[in-house]
PDB file of C-alpha atoms in Angstrom:
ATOM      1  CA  UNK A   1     -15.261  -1.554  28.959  1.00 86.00           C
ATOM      2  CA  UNK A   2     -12.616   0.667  29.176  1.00 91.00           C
ATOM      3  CA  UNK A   3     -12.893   4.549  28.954  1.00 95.00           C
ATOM      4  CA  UNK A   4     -10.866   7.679  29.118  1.00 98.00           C
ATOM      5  CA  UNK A   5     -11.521  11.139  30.184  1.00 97.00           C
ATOM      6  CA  UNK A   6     -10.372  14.323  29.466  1.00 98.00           C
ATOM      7  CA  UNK A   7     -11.830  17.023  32.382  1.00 96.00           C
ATOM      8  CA  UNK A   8     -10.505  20.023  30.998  1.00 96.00           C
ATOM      9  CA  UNK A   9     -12.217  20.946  28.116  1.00 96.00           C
ATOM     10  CA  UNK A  10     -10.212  23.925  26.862  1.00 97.00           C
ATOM     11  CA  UNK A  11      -6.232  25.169  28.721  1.00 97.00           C
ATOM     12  CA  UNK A  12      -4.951  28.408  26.922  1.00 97.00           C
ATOM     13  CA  UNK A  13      -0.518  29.552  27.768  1.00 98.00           C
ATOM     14  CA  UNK A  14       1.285  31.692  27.387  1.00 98.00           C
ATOM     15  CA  UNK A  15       3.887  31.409  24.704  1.00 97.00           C
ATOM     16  CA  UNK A  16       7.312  29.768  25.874  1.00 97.00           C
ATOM     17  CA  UNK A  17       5.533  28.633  29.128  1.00 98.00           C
ATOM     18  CA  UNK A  18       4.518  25.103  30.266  1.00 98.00           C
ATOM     19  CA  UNK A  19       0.949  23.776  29.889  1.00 98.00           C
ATOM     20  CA  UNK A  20      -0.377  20.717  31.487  1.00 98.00           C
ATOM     21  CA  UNK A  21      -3.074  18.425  29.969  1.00 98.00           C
ATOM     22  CA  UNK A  22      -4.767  15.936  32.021  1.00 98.00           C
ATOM     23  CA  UNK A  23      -6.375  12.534  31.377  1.00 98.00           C
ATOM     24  CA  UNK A  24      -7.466   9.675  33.039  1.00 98.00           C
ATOM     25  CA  UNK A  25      -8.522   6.471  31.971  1.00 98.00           C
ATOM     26  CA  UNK A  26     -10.706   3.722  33.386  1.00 97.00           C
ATOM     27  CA  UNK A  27      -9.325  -0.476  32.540  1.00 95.00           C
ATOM     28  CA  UNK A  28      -9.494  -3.812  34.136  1.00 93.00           C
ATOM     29  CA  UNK A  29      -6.438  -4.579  31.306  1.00 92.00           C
ATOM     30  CA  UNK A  30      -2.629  -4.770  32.585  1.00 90.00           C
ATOM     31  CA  UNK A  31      -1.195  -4.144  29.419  1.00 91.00           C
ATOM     32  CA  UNK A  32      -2.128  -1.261  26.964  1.00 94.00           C
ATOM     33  CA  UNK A  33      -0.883   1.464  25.172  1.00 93.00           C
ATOM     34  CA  UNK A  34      -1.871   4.988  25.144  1.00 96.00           C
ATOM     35  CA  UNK A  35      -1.393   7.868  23.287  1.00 96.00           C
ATOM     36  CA  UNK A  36      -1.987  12.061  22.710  1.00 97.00           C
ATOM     37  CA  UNK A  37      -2.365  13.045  19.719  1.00 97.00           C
ATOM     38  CA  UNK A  38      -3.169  16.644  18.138  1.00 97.00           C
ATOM     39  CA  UNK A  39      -6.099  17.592  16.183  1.00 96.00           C
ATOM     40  CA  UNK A  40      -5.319  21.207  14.317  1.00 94.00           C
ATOM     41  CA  UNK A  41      -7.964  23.131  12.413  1.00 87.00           C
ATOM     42  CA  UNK A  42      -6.503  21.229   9.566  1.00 82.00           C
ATOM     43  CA  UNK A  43      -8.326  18.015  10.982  1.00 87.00           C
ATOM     44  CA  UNK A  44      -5.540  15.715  10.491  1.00 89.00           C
ATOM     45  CA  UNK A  45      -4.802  14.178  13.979  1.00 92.00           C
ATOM     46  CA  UNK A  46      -1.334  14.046  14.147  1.00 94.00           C
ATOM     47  CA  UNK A  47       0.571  11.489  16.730  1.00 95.00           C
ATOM     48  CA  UNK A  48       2.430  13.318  19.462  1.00 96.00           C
ATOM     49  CA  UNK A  49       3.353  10.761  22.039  1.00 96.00           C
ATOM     50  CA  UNK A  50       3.378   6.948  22.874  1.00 94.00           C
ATOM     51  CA  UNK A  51       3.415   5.043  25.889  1.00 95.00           C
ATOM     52  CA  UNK A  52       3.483   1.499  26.762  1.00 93.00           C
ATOM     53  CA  UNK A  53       1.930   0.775  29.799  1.00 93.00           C
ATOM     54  CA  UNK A  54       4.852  -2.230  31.133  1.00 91.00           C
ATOM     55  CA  UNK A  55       7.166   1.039  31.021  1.00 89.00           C
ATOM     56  CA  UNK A  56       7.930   2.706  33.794  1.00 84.00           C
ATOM     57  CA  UNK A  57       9.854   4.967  32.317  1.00 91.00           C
ATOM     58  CA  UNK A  58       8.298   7.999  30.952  1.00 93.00           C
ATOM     59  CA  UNK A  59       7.836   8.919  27.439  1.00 92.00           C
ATOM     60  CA  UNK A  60       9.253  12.557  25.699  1.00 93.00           C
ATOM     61  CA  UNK A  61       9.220  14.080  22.297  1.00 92.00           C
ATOM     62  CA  UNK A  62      11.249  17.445  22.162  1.00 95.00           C
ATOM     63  CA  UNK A  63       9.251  19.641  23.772  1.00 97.00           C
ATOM     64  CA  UNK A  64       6.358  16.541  24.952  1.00 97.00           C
ATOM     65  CA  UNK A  65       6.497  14.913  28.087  1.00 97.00           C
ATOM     66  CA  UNK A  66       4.054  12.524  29.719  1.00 97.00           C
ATOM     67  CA  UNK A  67       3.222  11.751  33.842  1.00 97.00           C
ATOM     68  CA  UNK A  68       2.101   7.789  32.858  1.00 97.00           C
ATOM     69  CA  UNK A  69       0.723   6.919  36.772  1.00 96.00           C
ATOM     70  CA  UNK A  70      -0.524   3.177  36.176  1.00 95.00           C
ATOM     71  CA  UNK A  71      -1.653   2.703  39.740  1.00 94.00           C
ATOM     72  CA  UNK A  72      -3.336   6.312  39.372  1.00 96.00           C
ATOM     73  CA  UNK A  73      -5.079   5.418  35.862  1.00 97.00           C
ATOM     74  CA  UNK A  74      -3.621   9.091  35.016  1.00 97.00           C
ATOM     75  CA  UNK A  75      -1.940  10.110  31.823  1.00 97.00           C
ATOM     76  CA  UNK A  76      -0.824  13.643  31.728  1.00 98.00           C
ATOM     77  CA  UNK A  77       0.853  15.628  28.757  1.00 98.00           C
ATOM     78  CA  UNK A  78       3.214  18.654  29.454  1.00 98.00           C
ATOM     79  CA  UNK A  79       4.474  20.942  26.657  1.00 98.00           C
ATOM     80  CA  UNK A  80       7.427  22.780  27.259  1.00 98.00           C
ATOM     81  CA  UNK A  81       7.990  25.878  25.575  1.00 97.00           C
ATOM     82  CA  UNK A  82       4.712  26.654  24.371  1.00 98.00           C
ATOM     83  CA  UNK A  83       4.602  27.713  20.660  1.00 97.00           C
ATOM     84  CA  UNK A  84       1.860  29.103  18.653  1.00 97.00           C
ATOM     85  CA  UNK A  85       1.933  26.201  16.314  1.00 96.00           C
ATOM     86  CA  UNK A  86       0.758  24.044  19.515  1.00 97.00           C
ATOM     87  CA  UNK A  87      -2.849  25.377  19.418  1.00 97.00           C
ATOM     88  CA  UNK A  88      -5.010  22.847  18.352  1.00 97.00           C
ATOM     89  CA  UNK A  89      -7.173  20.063  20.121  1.00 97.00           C
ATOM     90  CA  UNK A  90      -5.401  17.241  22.042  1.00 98.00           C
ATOM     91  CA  UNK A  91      -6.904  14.118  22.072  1.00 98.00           C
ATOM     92  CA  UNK A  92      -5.768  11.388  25.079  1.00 98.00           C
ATOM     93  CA  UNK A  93      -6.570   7.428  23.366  1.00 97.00           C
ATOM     94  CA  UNK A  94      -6.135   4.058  24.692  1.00 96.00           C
ATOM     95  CA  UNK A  95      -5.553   0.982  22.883  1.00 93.00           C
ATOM     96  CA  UNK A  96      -5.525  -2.446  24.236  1.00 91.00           C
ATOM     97  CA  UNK A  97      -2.691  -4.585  23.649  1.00 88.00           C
ATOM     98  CA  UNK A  98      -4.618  -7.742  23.581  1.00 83.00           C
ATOM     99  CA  UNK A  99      -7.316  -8.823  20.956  1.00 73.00           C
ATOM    100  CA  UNK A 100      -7.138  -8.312  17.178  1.00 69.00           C
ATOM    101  CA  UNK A 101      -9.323  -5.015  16.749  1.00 73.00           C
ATOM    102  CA  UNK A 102      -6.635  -2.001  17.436  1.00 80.00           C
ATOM    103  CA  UNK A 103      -9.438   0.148  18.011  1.00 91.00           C
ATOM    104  CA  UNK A 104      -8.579   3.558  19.740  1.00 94.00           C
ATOM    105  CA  UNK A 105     -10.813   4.738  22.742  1.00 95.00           C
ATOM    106  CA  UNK A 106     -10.336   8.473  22.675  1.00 97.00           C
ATOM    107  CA  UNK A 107     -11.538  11.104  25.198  1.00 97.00           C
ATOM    108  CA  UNK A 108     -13.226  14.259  25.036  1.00 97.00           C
ATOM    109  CA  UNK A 109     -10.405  15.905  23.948  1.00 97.00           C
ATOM    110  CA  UNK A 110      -8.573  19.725  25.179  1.00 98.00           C
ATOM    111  CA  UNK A 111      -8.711  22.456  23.011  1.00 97.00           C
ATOM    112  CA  UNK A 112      -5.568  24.127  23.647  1.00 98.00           C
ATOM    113  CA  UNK A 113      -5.137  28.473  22.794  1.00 97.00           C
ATOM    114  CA  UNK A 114      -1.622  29.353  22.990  1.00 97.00           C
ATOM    115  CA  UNK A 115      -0.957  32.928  24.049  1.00 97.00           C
ATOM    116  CA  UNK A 116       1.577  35.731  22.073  1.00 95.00           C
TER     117      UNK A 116
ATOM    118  CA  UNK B   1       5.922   9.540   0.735  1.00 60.00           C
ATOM    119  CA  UNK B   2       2.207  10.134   0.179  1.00 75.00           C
ATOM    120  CA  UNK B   3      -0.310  10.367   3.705  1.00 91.00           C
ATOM    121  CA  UNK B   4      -3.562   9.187   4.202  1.00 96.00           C
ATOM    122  CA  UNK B   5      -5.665  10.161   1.637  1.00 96.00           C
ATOM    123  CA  UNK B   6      -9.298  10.609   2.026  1.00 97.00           C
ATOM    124  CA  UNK B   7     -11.897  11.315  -0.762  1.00 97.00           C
ATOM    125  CA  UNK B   8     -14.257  13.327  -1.127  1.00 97.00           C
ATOM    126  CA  UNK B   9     -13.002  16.158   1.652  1.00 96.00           C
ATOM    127  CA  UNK B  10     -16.623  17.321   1.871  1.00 96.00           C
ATOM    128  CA  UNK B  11     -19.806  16.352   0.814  1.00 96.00           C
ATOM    129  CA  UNK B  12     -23.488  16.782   1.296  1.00 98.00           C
ATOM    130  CA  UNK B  13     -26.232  14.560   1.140  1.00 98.00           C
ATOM    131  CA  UNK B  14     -30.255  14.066   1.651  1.00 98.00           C
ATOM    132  CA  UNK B  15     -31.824  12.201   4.617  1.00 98.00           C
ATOM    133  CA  UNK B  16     -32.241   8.644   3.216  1.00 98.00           C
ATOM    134  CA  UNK B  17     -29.511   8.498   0.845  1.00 98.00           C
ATOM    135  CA  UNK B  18     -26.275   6.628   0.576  1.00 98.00           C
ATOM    136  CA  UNK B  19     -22.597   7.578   0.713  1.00 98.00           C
ATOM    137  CA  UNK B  20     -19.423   6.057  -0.078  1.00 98.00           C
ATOM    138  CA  UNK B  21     -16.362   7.465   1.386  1.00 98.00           C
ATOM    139  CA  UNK B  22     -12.685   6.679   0.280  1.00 98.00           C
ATOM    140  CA  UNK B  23      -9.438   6.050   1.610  1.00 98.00           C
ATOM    141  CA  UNK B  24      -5.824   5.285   0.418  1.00 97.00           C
ATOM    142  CA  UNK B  25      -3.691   3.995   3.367  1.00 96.00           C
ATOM    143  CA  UNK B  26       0.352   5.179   3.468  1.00 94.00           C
ATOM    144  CA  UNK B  27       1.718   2.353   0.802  1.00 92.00           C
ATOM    145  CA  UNK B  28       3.116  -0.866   2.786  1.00 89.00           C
ATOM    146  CA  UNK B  29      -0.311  -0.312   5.509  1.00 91.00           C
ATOM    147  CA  UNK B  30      -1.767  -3.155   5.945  1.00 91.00           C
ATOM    148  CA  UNK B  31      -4.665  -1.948   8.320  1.00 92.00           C
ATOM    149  CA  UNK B  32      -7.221   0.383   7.824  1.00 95.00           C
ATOM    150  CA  UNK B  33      -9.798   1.699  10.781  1.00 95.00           C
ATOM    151  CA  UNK B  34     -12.814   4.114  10.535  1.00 97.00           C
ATOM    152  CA  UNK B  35     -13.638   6.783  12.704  1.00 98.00           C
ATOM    153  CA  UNK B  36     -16.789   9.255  13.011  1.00 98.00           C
ATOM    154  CA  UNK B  37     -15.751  12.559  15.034  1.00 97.00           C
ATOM    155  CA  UNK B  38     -19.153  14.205  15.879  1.00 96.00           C
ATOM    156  CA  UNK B  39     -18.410  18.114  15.924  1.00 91.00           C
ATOM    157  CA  UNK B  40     -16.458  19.084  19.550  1.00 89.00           C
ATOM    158  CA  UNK B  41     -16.194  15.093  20.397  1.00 92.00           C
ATOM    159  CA  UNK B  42     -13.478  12.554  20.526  1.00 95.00           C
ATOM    160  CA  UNK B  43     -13.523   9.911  17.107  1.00 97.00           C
ATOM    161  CA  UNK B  44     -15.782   6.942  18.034  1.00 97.00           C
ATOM    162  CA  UNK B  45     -14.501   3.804  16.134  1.00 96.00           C
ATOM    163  CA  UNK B  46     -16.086   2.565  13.674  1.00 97.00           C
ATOM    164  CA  UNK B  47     -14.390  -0.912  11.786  1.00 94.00           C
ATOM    165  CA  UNK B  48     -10.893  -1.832  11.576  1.00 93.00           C
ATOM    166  CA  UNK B  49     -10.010  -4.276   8.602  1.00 93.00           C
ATOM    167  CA  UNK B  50      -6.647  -5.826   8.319  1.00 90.00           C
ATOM    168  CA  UNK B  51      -5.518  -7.871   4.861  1.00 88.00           C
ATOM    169  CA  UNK B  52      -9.017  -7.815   3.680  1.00 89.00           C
ATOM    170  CA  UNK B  53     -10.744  -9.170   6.533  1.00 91.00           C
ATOM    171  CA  UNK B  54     -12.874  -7.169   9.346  1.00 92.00           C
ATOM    172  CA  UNK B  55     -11.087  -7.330  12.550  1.00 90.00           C
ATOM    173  CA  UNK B  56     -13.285  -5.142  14.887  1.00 90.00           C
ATOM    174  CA  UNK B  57     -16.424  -3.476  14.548  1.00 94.00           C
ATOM    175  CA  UNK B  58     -17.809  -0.384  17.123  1.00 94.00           C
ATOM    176  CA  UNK B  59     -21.398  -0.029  18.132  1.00 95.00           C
ATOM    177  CA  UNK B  60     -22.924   1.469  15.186  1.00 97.00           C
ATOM    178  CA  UNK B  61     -25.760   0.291  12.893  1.00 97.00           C
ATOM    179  CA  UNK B  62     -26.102  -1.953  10.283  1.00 96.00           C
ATOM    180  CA  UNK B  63     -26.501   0.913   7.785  1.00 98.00           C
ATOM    181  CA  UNK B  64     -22.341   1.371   8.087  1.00 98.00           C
ATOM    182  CA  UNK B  65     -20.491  -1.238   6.256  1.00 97.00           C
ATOM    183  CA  UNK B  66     -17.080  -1.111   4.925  1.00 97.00           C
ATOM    184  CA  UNK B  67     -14.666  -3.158   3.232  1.00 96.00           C
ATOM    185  CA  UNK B  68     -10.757  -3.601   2.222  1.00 96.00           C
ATOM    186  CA  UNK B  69      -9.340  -4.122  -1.669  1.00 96.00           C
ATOM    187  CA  UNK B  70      -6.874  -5.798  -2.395  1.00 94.00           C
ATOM    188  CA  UNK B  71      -4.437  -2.689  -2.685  1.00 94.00           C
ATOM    189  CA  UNK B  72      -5.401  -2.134   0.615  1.00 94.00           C
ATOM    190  CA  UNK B  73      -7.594   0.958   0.482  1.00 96.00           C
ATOM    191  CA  UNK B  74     -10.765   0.869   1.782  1.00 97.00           C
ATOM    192  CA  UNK B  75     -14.571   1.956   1.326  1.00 98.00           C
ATOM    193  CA  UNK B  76     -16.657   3.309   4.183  1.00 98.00           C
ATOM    194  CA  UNK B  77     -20.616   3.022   2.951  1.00 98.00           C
ATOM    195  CA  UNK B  78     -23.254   4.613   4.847  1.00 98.00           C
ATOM    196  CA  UNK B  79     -27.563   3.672   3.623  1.00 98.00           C
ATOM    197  CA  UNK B  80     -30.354   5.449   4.883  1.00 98.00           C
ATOM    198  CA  UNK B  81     -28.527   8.421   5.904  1.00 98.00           C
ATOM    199  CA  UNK B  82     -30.019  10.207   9.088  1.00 98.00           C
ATOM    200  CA  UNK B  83     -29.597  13.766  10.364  1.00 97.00           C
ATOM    201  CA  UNK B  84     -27.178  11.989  12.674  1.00 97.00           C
ATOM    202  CA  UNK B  85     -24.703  10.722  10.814  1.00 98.00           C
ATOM    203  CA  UNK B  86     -23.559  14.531  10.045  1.00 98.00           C
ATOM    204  CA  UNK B  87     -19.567  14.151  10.864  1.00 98.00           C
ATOM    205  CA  UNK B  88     -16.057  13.722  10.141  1.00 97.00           C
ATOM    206  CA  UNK B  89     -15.337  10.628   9.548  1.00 98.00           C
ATOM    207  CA  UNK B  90     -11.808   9.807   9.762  1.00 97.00           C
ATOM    208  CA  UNK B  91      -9.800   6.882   8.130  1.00 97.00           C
ATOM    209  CA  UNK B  92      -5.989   5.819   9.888  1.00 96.00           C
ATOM    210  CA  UNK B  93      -3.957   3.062   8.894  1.00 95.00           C
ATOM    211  CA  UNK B  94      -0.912   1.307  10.616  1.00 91.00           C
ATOM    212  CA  UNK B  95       1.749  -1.361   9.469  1.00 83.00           C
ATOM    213  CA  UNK B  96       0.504  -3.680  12.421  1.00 73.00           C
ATOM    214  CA  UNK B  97      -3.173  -2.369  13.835  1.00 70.00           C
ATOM    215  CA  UNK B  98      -1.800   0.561  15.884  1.00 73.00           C
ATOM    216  CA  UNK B  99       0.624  -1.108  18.197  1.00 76.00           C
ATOM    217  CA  UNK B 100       2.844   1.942  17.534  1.00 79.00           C
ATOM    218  CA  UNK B 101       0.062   4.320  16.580  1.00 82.00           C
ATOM    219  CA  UNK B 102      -2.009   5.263  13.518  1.00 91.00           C
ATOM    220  CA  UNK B 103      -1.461   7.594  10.514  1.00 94.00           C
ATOM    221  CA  UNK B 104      -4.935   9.515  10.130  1.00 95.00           C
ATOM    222  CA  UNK B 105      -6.212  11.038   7.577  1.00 95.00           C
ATOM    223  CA  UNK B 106      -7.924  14.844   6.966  1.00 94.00           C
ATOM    224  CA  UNK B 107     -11.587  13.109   7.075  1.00 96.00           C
ATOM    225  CA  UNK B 108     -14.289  13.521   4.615  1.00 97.00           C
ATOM    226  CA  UNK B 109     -16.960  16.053   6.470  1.00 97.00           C
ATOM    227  CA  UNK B 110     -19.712  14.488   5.680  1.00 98.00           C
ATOM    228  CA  UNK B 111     -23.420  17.242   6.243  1.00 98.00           C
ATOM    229  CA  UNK B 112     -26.990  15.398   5.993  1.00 98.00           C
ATOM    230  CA  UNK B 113     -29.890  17.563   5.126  1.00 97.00           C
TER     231      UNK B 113
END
């Protein structure tokens, strides 16, 4: 069964700098998809990145970046230029690109404070 | 465009009783998942259904059922409510069962007394 992990359960930055969430994931699979998204107080979570694992190539968003590592199982998120509108819970989530379910393996999830 | 839409937003029940939460996917969605978010947890899936039909269930009990209209929205039902099944329970849709990610909604917080 696959699973991911999130070891750092809360990050706080400063405004305007760069913050680094981590997450790691554990599958026997080849080909998958993963994902961060953001949970705000609000409680919608909102999608902020996708990656398919057959790319190398890493994906960005604006200000979102991701370290993909496929040998490494590691999945990383950087935010660049921090804003205050970035606090909120970030959520890492895997989803297998074989079978019929689509259903999302989240981790723990990273409550992020951003800084003034 | 509407969202996700999600009915009740909050509700509270008795140990024992049944609930039935609601959801409207984004129009032209034609799959639907559950999810229950335990307070400071990740969402732990529930059911996917996709035109109508149940397409993945997680490990939960047989006291969570769900099902798909033909409009596409979709009913979560929860009997013999326990203490534990105090959440937010989320509901996401996707044109194509999350290959490109899901739409969420806000949840319905759902408290058992």
């Amino acid at each position: 069964a696959q699973t991911v992990t999130q070891s750092q359960p809360e990050m706080s930055v400063q405004e305007a700098e760069t913050v680094t969430l981590s997450c790691t994931y554990d599958t026997s699979e080849s080909d998958y998809y993963l994902f961060w998204y953001k949970q705000p107080p609000s409680r919608q979570m909102i999608l902020v990145i996708r990656q398919e694992a057959y790319k190398q190539q890493n994906a960005t968003e604006n200000r979102f970046s991701v370290n993909f590592q496929k040998a490494a199982k590691s999945f990383s998120l950087k935010i660049s230029d921090s804003q205050l509108g970035d606090a909120a819970m970030y959520f890492c989530a895997y989803r297998s690109a074989t079978g019929n379910t689509g259903k999302l393996i989240f981790g723990q999830g990273t409550t992020l404070q951003v800084k003034p | 465009d509407a969202g996700v839409t999600q009915s009740p937003t909050h509700l509270i029940k008795t140990r024992g009783q049944q609930v039935t939460l609601r959801c409207s996917p984004i129009s032209g969605h034609k799959s639907v998942s559950w999810y229950q978010q335990v307070l400071g947890q990740g969402p732990q899936f529930i059911f996917q259904y996709y035109e109508k039909e149940e397409r993945g269930r997680g490990n939960f009990p047989d006291r969570f059922s769900a099902r798909q209209f033909p409009n596409y929205s979709s009913e979560l039902n929860v009997n013999a409510l326990l203490l534990g099944d105090s959440a937010l329970y989320l509901c996401a849709s996707s044109l194509v069962g999350g290959l490109y990610g899901y739409t969420f909604g806000s949840g319905t917080r759902l408290t058992v007394v």
